[in-house]
Structure formats: C-alpha cells, structure tokens
Coordinates of C-alpha atoms in Angstrom, one line a residue:
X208 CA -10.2 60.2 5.1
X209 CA -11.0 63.1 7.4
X210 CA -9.6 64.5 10.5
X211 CA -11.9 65.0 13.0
X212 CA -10.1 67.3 14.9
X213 CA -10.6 70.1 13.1
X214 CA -13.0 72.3 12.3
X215 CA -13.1 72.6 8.8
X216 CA -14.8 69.5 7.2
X217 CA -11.9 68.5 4.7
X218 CA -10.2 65.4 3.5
X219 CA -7.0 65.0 4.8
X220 CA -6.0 61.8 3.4
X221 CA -7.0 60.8 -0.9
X222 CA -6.0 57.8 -2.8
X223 CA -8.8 56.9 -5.6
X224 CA -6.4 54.2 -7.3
X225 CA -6.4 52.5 -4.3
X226 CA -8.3 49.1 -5.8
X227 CA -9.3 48.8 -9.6
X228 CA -11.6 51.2 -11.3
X229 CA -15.0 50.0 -11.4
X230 CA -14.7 47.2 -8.3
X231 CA -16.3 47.9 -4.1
X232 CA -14.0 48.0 -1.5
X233 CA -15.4 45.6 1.1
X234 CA -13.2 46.3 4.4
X235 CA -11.1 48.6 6.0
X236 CA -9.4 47.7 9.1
X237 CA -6.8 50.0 11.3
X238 CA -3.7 48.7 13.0
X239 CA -4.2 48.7 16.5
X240 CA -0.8 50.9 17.0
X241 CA -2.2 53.4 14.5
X242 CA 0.4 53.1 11.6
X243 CA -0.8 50.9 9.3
X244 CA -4.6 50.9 7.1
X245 CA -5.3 47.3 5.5
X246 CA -7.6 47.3 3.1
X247 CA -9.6 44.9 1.1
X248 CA -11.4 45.2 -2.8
X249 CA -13.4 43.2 -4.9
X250 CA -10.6 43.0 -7.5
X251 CA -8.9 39.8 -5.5
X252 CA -6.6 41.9 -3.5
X253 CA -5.2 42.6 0.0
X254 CA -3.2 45.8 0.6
X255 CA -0.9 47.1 3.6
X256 CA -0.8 51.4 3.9
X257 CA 1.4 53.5 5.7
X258 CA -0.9 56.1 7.2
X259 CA 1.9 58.5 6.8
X260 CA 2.5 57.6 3.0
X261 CA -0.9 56.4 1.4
X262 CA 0.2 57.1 -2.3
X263 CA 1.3 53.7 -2.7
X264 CA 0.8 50.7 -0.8
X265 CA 3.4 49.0 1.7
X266 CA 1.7 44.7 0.5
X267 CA 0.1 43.7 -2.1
X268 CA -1.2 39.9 -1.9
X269 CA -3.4 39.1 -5.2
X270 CA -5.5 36.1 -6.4
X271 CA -7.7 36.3 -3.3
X272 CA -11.0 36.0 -4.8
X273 CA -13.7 38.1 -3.6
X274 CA -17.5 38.3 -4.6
X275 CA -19.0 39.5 -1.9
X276 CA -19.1 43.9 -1.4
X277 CA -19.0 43.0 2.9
X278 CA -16.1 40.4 2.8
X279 CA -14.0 41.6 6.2
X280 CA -10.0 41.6 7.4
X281 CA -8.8 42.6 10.3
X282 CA -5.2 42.8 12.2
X283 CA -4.6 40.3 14.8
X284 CA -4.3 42.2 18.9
X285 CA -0.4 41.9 18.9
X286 CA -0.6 43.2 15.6
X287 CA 1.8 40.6 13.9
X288 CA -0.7 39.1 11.4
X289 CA -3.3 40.7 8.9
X290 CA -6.8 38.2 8.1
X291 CA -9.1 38.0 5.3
X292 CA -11.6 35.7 3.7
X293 CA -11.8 34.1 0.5
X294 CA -14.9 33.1 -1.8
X295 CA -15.6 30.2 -4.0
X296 CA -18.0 29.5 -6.6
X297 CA -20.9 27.0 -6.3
X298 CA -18.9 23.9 -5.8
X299 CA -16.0 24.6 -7.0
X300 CA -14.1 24.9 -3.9
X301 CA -13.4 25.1 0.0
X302 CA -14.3 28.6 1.6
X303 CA -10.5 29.8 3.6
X304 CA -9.4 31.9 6.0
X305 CA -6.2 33.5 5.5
X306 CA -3.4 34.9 8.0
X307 CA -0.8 37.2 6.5
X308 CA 2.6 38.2 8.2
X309 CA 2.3 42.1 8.8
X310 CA 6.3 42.7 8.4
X311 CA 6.5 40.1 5.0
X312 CA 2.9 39.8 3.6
X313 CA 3.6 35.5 3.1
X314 CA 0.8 33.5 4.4
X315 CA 1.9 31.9 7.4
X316 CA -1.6 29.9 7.9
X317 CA -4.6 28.5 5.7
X318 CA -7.5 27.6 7.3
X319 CA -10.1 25.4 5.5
X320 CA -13.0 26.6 7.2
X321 CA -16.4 25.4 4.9
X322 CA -16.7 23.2 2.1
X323 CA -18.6 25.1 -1.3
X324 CA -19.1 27.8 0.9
X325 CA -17.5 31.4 0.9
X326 CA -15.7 33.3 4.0
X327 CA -17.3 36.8 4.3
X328 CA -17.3 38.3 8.0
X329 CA -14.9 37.5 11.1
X330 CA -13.7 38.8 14.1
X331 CA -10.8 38.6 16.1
X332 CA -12.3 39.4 19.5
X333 CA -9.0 40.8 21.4
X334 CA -9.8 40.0 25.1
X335 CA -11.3 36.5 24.6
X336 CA -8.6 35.8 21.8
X337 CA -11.5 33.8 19.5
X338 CA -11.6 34.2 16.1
X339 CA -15.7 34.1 15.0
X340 CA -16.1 33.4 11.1
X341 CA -19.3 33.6 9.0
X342 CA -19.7 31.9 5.9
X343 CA -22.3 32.6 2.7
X344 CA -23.9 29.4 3.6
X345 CA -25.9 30.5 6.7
X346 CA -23.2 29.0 9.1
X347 CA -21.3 30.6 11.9
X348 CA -18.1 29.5 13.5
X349 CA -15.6 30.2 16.8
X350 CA -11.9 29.5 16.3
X351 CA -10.2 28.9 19.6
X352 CA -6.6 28.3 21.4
X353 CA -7.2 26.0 24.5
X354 CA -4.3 27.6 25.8
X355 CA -4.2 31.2 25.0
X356 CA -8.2 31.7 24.1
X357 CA -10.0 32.9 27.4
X358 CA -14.0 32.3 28.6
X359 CA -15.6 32.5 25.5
X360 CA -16.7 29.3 23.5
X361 CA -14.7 27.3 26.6
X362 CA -17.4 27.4 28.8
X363 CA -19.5 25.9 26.2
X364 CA -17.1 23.0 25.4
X365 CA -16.1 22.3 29.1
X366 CA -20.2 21.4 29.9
X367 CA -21.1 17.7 29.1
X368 CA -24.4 17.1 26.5
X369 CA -27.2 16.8 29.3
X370 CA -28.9 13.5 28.7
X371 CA -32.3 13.1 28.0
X372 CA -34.4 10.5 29.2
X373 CA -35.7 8.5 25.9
X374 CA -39.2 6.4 26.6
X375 CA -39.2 3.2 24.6
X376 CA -42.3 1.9 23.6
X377 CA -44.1 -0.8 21.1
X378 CA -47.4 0.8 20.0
X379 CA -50.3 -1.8 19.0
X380 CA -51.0 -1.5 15.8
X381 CA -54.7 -2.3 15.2
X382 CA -55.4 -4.8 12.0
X383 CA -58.4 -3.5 10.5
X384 CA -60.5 -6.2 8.4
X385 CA -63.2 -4.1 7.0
X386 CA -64.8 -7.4 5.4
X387 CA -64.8 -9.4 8.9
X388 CA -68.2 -10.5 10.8
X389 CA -69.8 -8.1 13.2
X390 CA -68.5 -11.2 16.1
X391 CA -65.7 -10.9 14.9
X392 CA -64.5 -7.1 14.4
X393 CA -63.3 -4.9 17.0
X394 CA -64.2 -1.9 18.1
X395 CA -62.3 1.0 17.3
X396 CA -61.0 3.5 19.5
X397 CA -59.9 6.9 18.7
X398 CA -59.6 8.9 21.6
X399 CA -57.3 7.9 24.0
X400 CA -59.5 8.4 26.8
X401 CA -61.9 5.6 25.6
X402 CA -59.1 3.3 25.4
X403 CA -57.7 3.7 29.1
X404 CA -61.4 3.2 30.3
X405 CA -62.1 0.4 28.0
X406 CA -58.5 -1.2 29.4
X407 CA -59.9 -0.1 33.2
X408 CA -62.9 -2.0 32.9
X409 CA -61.1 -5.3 31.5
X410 CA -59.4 -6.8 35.0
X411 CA -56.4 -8.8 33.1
X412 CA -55.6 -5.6 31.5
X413 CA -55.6 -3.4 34.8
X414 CA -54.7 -6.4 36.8
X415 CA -57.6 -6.2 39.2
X416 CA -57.5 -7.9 42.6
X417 CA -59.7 -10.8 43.3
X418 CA -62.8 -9.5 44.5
X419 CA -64.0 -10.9 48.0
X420 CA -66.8 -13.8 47.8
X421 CA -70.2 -12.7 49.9
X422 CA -71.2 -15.9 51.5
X423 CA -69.6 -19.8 51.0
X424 CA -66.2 -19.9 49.3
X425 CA -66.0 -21.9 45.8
X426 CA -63.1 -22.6 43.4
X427 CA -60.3 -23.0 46.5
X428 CA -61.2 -19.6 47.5
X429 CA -63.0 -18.9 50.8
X430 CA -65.8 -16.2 52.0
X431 CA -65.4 -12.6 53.1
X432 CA -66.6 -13.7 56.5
X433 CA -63.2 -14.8 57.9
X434 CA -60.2 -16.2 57.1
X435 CA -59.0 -18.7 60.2
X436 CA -58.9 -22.4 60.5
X437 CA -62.2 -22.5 62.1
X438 CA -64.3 -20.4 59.1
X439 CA -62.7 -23.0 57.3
X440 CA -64.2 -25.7 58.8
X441 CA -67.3 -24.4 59.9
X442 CA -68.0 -23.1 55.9
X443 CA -67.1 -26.8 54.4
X444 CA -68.4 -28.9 56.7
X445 CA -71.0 -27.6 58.2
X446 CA -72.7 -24.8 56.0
X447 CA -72.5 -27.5 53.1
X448 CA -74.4 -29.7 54.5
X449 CA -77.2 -28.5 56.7
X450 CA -78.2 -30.0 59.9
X451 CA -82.1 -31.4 58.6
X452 CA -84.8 -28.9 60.5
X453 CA -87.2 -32.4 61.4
X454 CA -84.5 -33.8 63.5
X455 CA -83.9 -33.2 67.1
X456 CA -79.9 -31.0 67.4
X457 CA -79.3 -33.7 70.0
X458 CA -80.4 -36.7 68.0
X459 CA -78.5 -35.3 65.1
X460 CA -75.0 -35.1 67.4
X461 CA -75.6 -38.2 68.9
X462 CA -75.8 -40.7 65.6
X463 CA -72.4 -39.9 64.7
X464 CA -71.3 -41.0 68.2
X465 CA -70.5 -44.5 66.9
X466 CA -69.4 -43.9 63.9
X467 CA -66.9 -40.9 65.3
X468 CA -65.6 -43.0 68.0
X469 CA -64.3 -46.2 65.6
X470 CA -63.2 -43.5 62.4
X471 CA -62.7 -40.1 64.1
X472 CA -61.5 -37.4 62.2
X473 CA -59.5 -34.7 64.2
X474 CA -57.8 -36.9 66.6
X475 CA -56.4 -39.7 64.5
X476 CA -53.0 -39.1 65.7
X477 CA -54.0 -39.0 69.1
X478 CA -56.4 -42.4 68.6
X479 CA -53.6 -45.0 69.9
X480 CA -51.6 -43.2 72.5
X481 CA -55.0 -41.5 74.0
X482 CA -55.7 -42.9 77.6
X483 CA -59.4 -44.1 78.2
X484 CA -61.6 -41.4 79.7
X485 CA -62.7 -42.3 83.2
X486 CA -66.0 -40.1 84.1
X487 CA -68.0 -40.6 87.3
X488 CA -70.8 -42.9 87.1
X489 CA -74.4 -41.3 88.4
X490 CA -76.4 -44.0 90.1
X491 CA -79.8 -43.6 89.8
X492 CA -82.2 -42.3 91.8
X493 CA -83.7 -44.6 93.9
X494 CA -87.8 -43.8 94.4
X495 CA -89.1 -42.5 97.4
X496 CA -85.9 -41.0 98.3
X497 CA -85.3 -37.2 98.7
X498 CA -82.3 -35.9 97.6
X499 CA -79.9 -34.6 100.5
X500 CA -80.2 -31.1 101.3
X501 CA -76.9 -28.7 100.6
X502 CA -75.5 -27.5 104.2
X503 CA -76.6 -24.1 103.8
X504 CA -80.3 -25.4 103.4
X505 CA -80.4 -27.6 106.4
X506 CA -82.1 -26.0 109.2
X507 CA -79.4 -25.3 112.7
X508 CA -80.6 -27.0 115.7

C-alpha cells in the first residue's frame, strides 16, 4: 500500500505472505471506520488486518472455496459484519453468501442464494441498505429488509403486474383435399386482404341488411315505395290484379256493387249494427220544364 500524502512515491504498508504463494487475491475491502483491511484469495480464505499491524492477520476463516480471480467481500455500513461469496463446481452444489461477525469471525448467517451456480460480485449499498449479488450463471439478485431497506427494489415490489389484455380466438383451419373435384375444392386465400373482401361480398358473413324491393313486394316483404296500411293494400289488391284497359273505370266499380254489399270486406264488423243509409231521392226531370233559376240569376223587378 501507498500513502498518498506524500511526495515520495513509496510503499508504506508490505505483506507478500498475505494469501498462498502462487494463488490471485480477488478482493479488498476497507472498514468504513478505517481500522480494519479484509481481504479475500483464491486459496479458500477470508482474512481480517489491523491497518496498524499488517504482519499477521487479526481472522482467518478457511474452506471458502474460490475459483473465480473477481469474487468480492465487503464490510457491512455499521461495520459489525464482513461478506463474501462462495463457488461451486458444475452441479455439485448451491452458490452462498456468507456474513461473518467482525469482533469473532463465526458465521452468523448462510444465505443459499443460486442452485449450481457460484457467488462472485455483491454490494452492500449503505443508503438504500440492499444487498445486490451476482452469480456465474448470468443472474443478478437484490436482498432486501422490508423494514430497515429504503427505496430501492421496494418501489418495484410495491407496483402490481399490469395486466394485459389477451384476445382469444379459434382460427379456421382450411382442409385441403388436393385430389377433390374442381366443384368441389375451395379457393384458397393467402393474403388476408382477399379474405376480408371475399367475406364482404358474402351477406351471411358480413350480415348485410335486407336490400329494399324496387316495385311490388314478394316473400312477406313489401316495396320501397311506402310502408303504411294503405301501400299495403293498394300493392296486394290492386296492383296484383289490374283493372282490364277494355272496360269502362265506372263499369268496373260498379259490378262489385252487389257482390260488396251481401260479402263486404272492410266493414264486417260494422255489417249488423250499421244503420241503413237514407240519401235524397232526385225525381226526374219532367220535359218541357225549365229548371228554376238560382236567386242571384232572377232578374229584380
């Protein structure tokens, strides 16, 4: 180590027996007080320095294995507990984070973290109090207190899964019978553009209104020249059966007299509780007499 204060470049602090001969040294880490250097090898181990005393170590925890030249630990912010990572072999084991007492070196905590899969970095972020872990297999992770953690990954877990609107539907799969008769094989469609104005031309597919009749009504359903009571009528009765073009209008009226007056055909309800029509009789004209004049034609004396 070197002291930057002064201004001689010069080491101020050697120890080359600090890890085995021959092995990396994948993390150093500084208390945040100042006092204490933690330091992890390659050689399985996880050592506690005095700053003031670095020929020998304070901790020693062994059997941590290590196979990985980046693997990271770090002091906690109230600087009671010491962390490091521990790798596995292909699957062989379960990747763990472990958290050591500063004062004692014992574990307090093991933390299974992935499953054939080795802890390398992590990060004890000291204002949002989250612990972020990275593991050999591509994954990362955030460790959190729902008490004492702050912001962080809790915004994220507070906010509901948005939903998303699934569309449900049956697609019609087309049977194709490549040996069928010309009648009898349809046509197919590849662009859906054809389809939508092959489905717009059928009207039970698009459900096309009745289109309006031009002229007499058939099948129950009337013309487009009206719609009342008397088009009705009119249309069934008398444009169905045409008043003959030899015959006199008059004439043609007056032989259904008879038969309307003993069978008619609108006023049946009325037919027994009608009174008898009482109309003026004319008298006829008697010859050679002249017709009385109206009072504004007579002539004043």
């Amino acid at each position: 180590m070197w002291d930057h204060r002064k201004n001689f470049v010069n080491t101020a602090m050697v120890n080359r027996n600090a890890h085995q001969l021959g092995t990396d040294m994948s993390s150093l880490c500084f208390s945040y007080d100042g006092l204490c250097l933690a330091s992890r090898g390659c050689d399985d181990t996880l050592k506690l320095w005095d700053m003031r005393k670095m020929k020998s170590p304070l901790h020693v925890a062994g059997n941590l294995e290590n196979v990985f030249p980046m693997t990271d630990c770090l002091f906690s912010p109230d600087d009671k507990l010491i962390v490091t990572g521990t790798s596995v072999r292909r699957g062989e084991g379960v990747g763990q984070l472990l958290f050591f007492d500063r004062d004692t070196f014992s574990v307090v905590t093991e933390m299974d973290v992935a499953e054939n899969a080795s802890v390398v970095r992590c990060v004890w972020h000291p204002k949002l109090n989250q612990i972020m872990v990275g593991t050999a297999d591509g994954n990362a992770k955030v460790y959190y207190d729902p008490d004492l953690s702050h912001r962080g990954a809790k915004l994220c877990v507070v906010k509901t899964k948005l939903k998303r609107a699934q569309i449900q539907f049956l697609a019609d799969d087309p049977i194709i019978t490549p040996h069928a008769l010309p009648m009898f094989k349809e046509e197919r469609l590849k662009s859906t553009k054809k389809i939508k104005e092959k489905a717009r031309a059928d009207p039970i597919k698009s459900h096309r209104p009745d289109m309006p009749f031009h002229g007499a009504g058939a099948g129950g359903r009337l013309g487009s020249s009206g719609g009342t009571l008397a088009s009705y009528i009119s249309k069934k009765y008398a444009l169905q059966r045409p008043i003959e073009s030899s015959l006199d209008p008059r004439e043609a009226i007056i032989r259904h007299a008879k038969e309307a007056e003993e069978n008619p055909m609108w006023t049946t309800a009325y037919h027994k509780t009608q009174p008898k029509a009482v109309f003026q009789q004319i008298e006829e004209d008697k010859e050679g007499e002249e017709e009385p004049l109206p009072p504004w034609k007579k002539k004043k004396l």
